[in-house]
Short mmCIF file of C-alpha atoms in Angstrom, two decimals:
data_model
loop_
_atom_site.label_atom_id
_atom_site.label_comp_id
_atom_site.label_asym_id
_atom_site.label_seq_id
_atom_site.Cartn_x
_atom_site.Cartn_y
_atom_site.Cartn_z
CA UNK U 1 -9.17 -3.93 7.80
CA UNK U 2 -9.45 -4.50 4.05
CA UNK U 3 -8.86 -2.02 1.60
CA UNK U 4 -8.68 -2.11 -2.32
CA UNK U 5 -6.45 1.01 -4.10
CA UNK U 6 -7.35 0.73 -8.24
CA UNK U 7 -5.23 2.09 -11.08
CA UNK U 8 -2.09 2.08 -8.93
CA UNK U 9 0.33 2.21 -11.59
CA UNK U 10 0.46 1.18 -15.26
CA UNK U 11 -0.14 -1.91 -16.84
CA UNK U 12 3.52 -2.23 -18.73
CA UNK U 13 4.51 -1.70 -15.36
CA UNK U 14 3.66 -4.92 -13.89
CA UNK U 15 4.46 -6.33 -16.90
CA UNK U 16 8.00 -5.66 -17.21
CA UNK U 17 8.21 -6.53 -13.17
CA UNK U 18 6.76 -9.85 -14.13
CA UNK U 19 9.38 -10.22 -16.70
CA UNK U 20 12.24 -9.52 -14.68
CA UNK U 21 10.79 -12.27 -11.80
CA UNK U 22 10.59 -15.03 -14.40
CA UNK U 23 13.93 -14.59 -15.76
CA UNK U 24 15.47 -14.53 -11.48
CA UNK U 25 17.05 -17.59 -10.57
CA UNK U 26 16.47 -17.02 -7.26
CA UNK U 27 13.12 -18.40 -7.10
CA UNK U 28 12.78 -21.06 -3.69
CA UNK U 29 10.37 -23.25 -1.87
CA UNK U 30 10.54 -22.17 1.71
CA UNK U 31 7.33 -21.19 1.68
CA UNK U 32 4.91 -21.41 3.69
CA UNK U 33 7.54 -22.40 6.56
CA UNK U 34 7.17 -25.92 8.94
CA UNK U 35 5.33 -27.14 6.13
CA UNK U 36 5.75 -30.69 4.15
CA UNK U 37 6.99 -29.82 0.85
CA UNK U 38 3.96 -31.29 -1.20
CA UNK U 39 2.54 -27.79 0.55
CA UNK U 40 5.18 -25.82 -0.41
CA UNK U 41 5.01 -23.00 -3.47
CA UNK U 42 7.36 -20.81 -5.51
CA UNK U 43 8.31 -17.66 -3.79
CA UNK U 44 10.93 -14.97 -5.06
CA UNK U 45 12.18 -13.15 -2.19
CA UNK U 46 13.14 -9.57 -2.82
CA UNK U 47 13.76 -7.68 0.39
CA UNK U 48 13.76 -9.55 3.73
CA UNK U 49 15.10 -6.76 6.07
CA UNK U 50 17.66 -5.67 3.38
CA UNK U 51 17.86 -6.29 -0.22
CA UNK U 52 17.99 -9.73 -2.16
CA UNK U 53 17.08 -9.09 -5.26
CA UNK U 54 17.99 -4.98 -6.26
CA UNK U 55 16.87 -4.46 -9.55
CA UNK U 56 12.80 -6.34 -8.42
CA UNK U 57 13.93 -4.35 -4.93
CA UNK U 58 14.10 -1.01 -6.91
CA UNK U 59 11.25 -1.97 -9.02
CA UNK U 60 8.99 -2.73 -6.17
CA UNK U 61 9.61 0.26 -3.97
CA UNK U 62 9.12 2.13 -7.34
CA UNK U 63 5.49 0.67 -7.18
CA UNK U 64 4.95 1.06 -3.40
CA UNK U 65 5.40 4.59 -3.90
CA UNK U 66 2.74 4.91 -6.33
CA UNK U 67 0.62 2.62 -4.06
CA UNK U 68 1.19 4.90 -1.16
CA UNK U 69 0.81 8.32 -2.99
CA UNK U 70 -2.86 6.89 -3.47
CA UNK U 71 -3.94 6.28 0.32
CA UNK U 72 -0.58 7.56 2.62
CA UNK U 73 -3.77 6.91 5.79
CA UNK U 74 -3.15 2.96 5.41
CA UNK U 75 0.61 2.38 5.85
CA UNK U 76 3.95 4.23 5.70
CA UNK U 77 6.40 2.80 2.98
CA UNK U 78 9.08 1.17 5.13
CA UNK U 79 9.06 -2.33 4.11
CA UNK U 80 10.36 -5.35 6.38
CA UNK U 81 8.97 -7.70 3.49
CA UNK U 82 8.65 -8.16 -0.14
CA UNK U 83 8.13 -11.26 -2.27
CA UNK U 84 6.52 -13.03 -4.87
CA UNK U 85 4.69 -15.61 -5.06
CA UNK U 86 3.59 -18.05 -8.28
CA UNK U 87 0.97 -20.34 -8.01
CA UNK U 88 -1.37 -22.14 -10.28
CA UNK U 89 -4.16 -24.52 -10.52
CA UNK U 90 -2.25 -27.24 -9.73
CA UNK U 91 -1.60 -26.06 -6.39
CA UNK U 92 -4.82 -24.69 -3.59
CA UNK U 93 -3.55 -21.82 -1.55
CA UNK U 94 -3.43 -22.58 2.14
CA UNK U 95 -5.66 -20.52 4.92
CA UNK U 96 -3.43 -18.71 6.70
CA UNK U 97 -1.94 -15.67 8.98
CA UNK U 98 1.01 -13.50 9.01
CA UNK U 99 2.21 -11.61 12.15
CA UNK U 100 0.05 -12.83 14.67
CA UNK U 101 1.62 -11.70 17.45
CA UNK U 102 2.81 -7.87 15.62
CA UNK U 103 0.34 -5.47 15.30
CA UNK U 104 2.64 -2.91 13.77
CA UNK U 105 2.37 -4.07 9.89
CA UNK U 106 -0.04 -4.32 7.43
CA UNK U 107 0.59 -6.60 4.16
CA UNK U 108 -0.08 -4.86 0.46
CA UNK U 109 -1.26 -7.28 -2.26
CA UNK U 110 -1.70 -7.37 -5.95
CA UNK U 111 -0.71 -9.57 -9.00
CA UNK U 112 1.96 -8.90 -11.82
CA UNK U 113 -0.07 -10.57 -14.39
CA UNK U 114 -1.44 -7.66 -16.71
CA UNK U 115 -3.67 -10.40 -18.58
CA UNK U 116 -5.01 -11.97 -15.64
CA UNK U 117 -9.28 -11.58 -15.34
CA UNK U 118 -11.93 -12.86 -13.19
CA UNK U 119 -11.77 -16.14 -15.46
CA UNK U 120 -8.68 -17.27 -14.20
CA UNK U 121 -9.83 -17.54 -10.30
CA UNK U 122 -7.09 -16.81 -7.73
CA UNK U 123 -9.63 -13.87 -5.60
CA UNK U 124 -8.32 -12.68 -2.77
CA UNK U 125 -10.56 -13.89 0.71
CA UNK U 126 -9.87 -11.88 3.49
CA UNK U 127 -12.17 -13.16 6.47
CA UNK U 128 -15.75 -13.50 5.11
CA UNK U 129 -14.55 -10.75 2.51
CA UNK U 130 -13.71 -11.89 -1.43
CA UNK U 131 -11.96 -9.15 -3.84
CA UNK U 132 -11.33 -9.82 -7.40
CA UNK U 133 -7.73 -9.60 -8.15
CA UNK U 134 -7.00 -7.62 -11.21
CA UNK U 135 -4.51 -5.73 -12.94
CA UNK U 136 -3.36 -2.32 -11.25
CA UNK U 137 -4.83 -3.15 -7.65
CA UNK U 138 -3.64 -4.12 -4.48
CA UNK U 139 -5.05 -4.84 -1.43
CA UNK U 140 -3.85 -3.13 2.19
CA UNK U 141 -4.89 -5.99 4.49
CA UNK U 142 -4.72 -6.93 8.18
CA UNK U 143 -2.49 -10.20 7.52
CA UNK U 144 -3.78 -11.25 11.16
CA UNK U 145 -7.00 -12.36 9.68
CA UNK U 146 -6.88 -15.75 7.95
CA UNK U 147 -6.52 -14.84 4.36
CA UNK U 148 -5.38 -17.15 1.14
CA UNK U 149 -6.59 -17.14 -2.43
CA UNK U 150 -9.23 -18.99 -4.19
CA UNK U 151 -9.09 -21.83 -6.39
CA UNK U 152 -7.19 -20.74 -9.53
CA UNK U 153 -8.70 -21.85 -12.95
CA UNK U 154 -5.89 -21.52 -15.64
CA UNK U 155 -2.60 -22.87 -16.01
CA UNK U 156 -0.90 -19.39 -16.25
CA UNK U 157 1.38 -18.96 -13.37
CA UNK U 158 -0.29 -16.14 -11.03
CA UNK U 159 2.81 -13.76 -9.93
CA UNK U 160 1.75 -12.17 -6.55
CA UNK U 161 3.68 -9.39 -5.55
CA UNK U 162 3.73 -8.75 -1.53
CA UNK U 163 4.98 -6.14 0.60
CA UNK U 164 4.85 -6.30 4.79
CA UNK U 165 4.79 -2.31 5.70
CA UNK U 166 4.23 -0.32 9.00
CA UNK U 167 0.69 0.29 9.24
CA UNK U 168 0.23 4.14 10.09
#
């Protein structure tokens, strides 16, 4: 299951998201777990079963919302999860799976970076499937199949916002 939701909210709001993520000082590398650290990328945790971060909490379930008033068939809005994540080209993303073992969620991706185009890399592969990232969309994906992102071309910093919902 892979699907793409377009024009889920407005631009400025991603952008002032972003914002508000670069200026945290909560940002770690725990990520991805049992891993060496050369492996290991920026994450900003925001909910992880209750709130870390509230104003990026608020923020985020302000933007799940609109996500979920666009397809409420994929997944209902209680969220377990939600982080972000900032990589660059200095760093491949690894292959990987969430929740292999819980069938119950579904993971919702999209990027922060209002600027960022198909120039800059970073797609989304889902299985044998590839979606552009781009401003305003997220993906509703099965996180059981192996999924990462593509080679990233730019030095920007690409701000992935993630949620892990109920699936309906």
């Amino acid at each position: 299951m892979l699907e793409v939701i377009e024009d889920c909210c407005s631009p400025y709001y991603l952008e002032m998201m972003r914002q508000s993520a670069i200026n945290s000082e909560a940002w770690n590398l725990k990520y991805p777990q049992g891993r060496p650290f050369e492996d290991k990328h920026l994450k900003l945790d925001i909910i992880v079963n209750e709130v870390k971060e509230p104003l990026l909490a608020g923020m985020a379930m302000g933007l799940l919302i609109n996500i979920y008033g666009k397809r409420q068939d994929l997944f209902v809005p209680d969220v377990s999860y939600c982080s972000i994540s900032m990589k660059d080209k200095y760093r491949e993303d690894n292959l990987h799976t969430d929740h292999e073992n819980d069938f119950d969620f579904v993971k919702i991706l999209g990027l922060l970076n209002g600027d960022w185009g198909s120039q800059d890399g970073g797609l989304f592969m889902h299985g044998d499937e590839v979606v552009p990232m781009k401003p305003c969309t997220f993906v509703v994906f099965d996180p059981r199949i192996p999924h990462r992102a593509s080679e990233i071309f730019t030095e920007k910093k690409r701000l992935g916002l993630d949620f892990t919902v109920k699936k309906v």
